[in-house]
Amino acid sequence: MHNASRRSHILIIEDDSKLATALVSGIEAEGYDVTWASSAEEGFFRLHSRKPDLLLLDITLPQRDGLDLLREIRRNRIDVRVLMLTSHNTIEDRVQGLKTGADDYLGKPFSFPELIARIEALLRRILPEPTSDLLSVADLFLNIRTRTATRAGKSIDLSQREFDLLLYLAENGGRTVSREMLAKDVWKENSRFTPLDNVIDVQMTRLRKKIDDSFSVKLLHTVRGLGFSLREPEA
């Protein structure tokens, strides 16, 4: 897989659902791909299931606080930039956060434009300048800017949801993604009680027909009991 350019992925770990919803909506509107976790444990799982480019981390979390999670992230040498976003905003708090391993620190309440400016500044330190809007898997090409797809030079007509789904699979680099991940990251559904499995299966069937039916080499695979993957054929 060749990933020449993609939207930056930001993980938010914040237990205040009202604030988290506003952050997800506002940051997505700036062109970022955003995932939300409401606890340290869920956030740690999501760090491993899909590595973000940047982590926005609250300190006050249920069961396990953000500083403890940050220590584990650094102890395990997980390569991710961390912006602490917290109401603990004394000089001592900021010093402790930075010494624990945060790359930046912003106290609540904060200005949203300042938050975006700090996100941009942190990402500039780690991301190369984009040279292309194209992302490819074998002969399948996705243009992230125009949100169009082609395979073997043939244009594929995709709905907005189908493109989001295909882009998410491509960005995961051949890894298997579960229905739960798709529900949360593509459908933005955080409730455990919303039955989306059938919806996801229907969308996958439609997507498979569009990208694979006309080709002998299949790129979209169902991994029984686990989920789906988009990957190049094995040599």
mmCIF file with all atom_site columns, N, CA and C in Angstrom, residues 4 20 52 69 72 87 112 124 166 215 221 229:
data_model
loop_
_atom_site.group_PDB
_atom_site.id
_atom_site.type_symbol
_atom_site.label_atom_id
_atom_site.label_alt_id
_atom_site.label_comp_id
_atom_site.label_asym_id
_atom_site.label_entity_id
_atom_site.label_seq_id
_atom_site.pdbx_PDB_ins_code
_atom_site.Cartn_x
_atom_site.Cartn_y
_atom_site.Cartn_z
_atom_site.occupancy
_atom_site.B_iso_or_equiv
_atom_site.pdbx_formal_charge
_atom_site.auth_seq_id
_atom_site.auth_comp_id
_atom_site.auth_asym_id
_atom_site.auth_atom_id
_atom_site.pdbx_PDB_model_num
ATOM 1  N N  . ALA A 1 4   ? 0.416   8.322  0.077   1.00 0.00 ? 4   ALA A N  1
ATOM 2  C CA . ALA A 1 4   ? 1.122   9.561  -0.205  1.00 0.00 ? 4   ALA A CA 1
ATOM 3  C C  . ALA A 1 4   ? 0.579   10.715 0.609   1.00 0.00 ? 4   ALA A C  1
ATOM 4  N N  . ALA A 1 20  ? -16.921 16.451 24.455  1.00 0.00 ? 20  ALA A N  1
ATOM 5  C CA . ALA A 1 20  ? -16.325 15.575 23.439  1.00 0.00 ? 20  ALA A CA 1
ATOM 6  C C  . ALA A 1 20  ? -17.074 15.679 22.120  1.00 0.00 ? 20  ALA A C  1
ATOM 7  N N  . PRO A 1 52  ? -3.214  7.004  16.252  1.00 0.00 ? 52  PRO A N  1
ATOM 8  C CA . PRO A 1 52  ? -3.513  8.381  15.833  1.00 0.00 ? 52  PRO A CA 1
ATOM 9  C C  . PRO A 1 52  ? -2.221  9.169  15.586  1.00 0.00 ? 52  PRO A C  1
ATOM 10 N N  . LEU A 1 69  ? -2.335  7.213  32.361  1.00 0.00 ? 69  LEU A N  1
ATOM 11 C CA . LEU A 1 69  ? -2.323  6.682  30.996  1.00 0.00 ? 69  LEU A CA 1
ATOM 12 C C  . LEU A 1 69  ? -1.123  7.228  30.222  1.00 0.00 ? 69  LEU A C  1
ATOM 13 N N  . GLU A 1 72  ? 1.975   5.352  30.980  1.00 0.00 ? 72  GLU A N  1
ATOM 14 C CA . GLU A 1 72  ? 2.033   4.044  30.308  1.00 0.00 ? 72  GLU A CA 1
ATOM 15 C C  . GLU A 1 72  ? 2.363   4.201  28.827  1.00 0.00 ? 72  GLU A C  1
ATOM 16 N N  . SER A 1 87  ? -8.804  20.879 33.006  1.00 0.00 ? 87  SER A N  1
ATOM 17 C CA . SER A 1 87  ? -9.103  21.974 33.928  1.00 0.00 ? 87  SER A CA 1
ATOM 18 C C  . SER A 1 87  ? -8.032  22.109 35.006  1.00 0.00 ? 87  SER A C  1
ATOM 19 N N  . PHE A 1 112 ? -11.389 27.791 21.002  1.00 0.00 ? 112 PHE A N  1
ATOM 20 C CA . PHE A 1 112 ? -11.306 26.756 19.969  1.00 0.00 ? 112 PHE A CA 1
ATOM 21 C C  . PHE A 1 112 ? -10.276 27.101 18.886  1.00 0.00 ? 112 PHE A C  1
ATOM 22 N N  . ARG A 1 124 ? 2.636   19.746 12.501  1.00 0.00 ? 124 ARG A N  1
ATOM 23 C CA . ARG A 1 124 ? 3.724   20.189 11.613  1.00 0.00 ? 124 ARG A CA 1
ATOM 24 C C  . ARG A 1 124 ? 5.061   19.591 12.027  1.00 0.00 ? 124 ARG A C  1
ATOM 25 N N  . LEU A 1 166 ? -14.418 2.983  2.426   1.00 0.00 ? 166 LEU A N  1
ATOM 26 C CA . LEU A 1 166 ? -13.251 2.534  1.669   1.00 0.00 ? 166 LEU A CA 1
ATOM 27 C C  . LEU A 1 166 ? -11.977 3.245  2.136   1.00 0.00 ? 166 LEU A C  1
ATOM 28 N N  . PHE A 1 215 ? -13.173 -7.758 -11.345 1.00 0.00 ? 215 PHE A N  1
ATOM 29 C CA . PHE A 1 215 ? -11.745 -8.068 -11.343 1.00 0.00 ? 215 PHE A CA 1
ATOM 30 C C  . PHE A 1 215 ? -11.487 -9.464 -10.772 1.00 0.00 ? 215 PHE A C  1
ATOM 31 N N  . HIS A 1 221 ? -11.737 -8.176 1.789   1.00 0.00 ? 221 HIS A N  1
ATOM 32 C CA . HIS A 1 221 ? -11.869 -9.518 2.361   1.00 0.00 ? 221 HIS A CA 1
ATOM 33 C C  . HIS A 1 221 ? -12.668 -9.483 3.667   1.00 0.00 ? 221 HIS A C  1
ATOM 34 N N  . SER A 1 229 ? -10.982 -6.494 5.832   1.00 0.00 ? 229 SER A N  1
ATOM 35 C CA . SER A 1 229 ? -9.704  -5.856 5.513   1.00 0.00 ? 229 SER A CA 1
ATOM 36 C C  . SER A 1 229 ? -9.639  -5.564 4.023   1.00 0.00 ? 229 SER A C  1
#
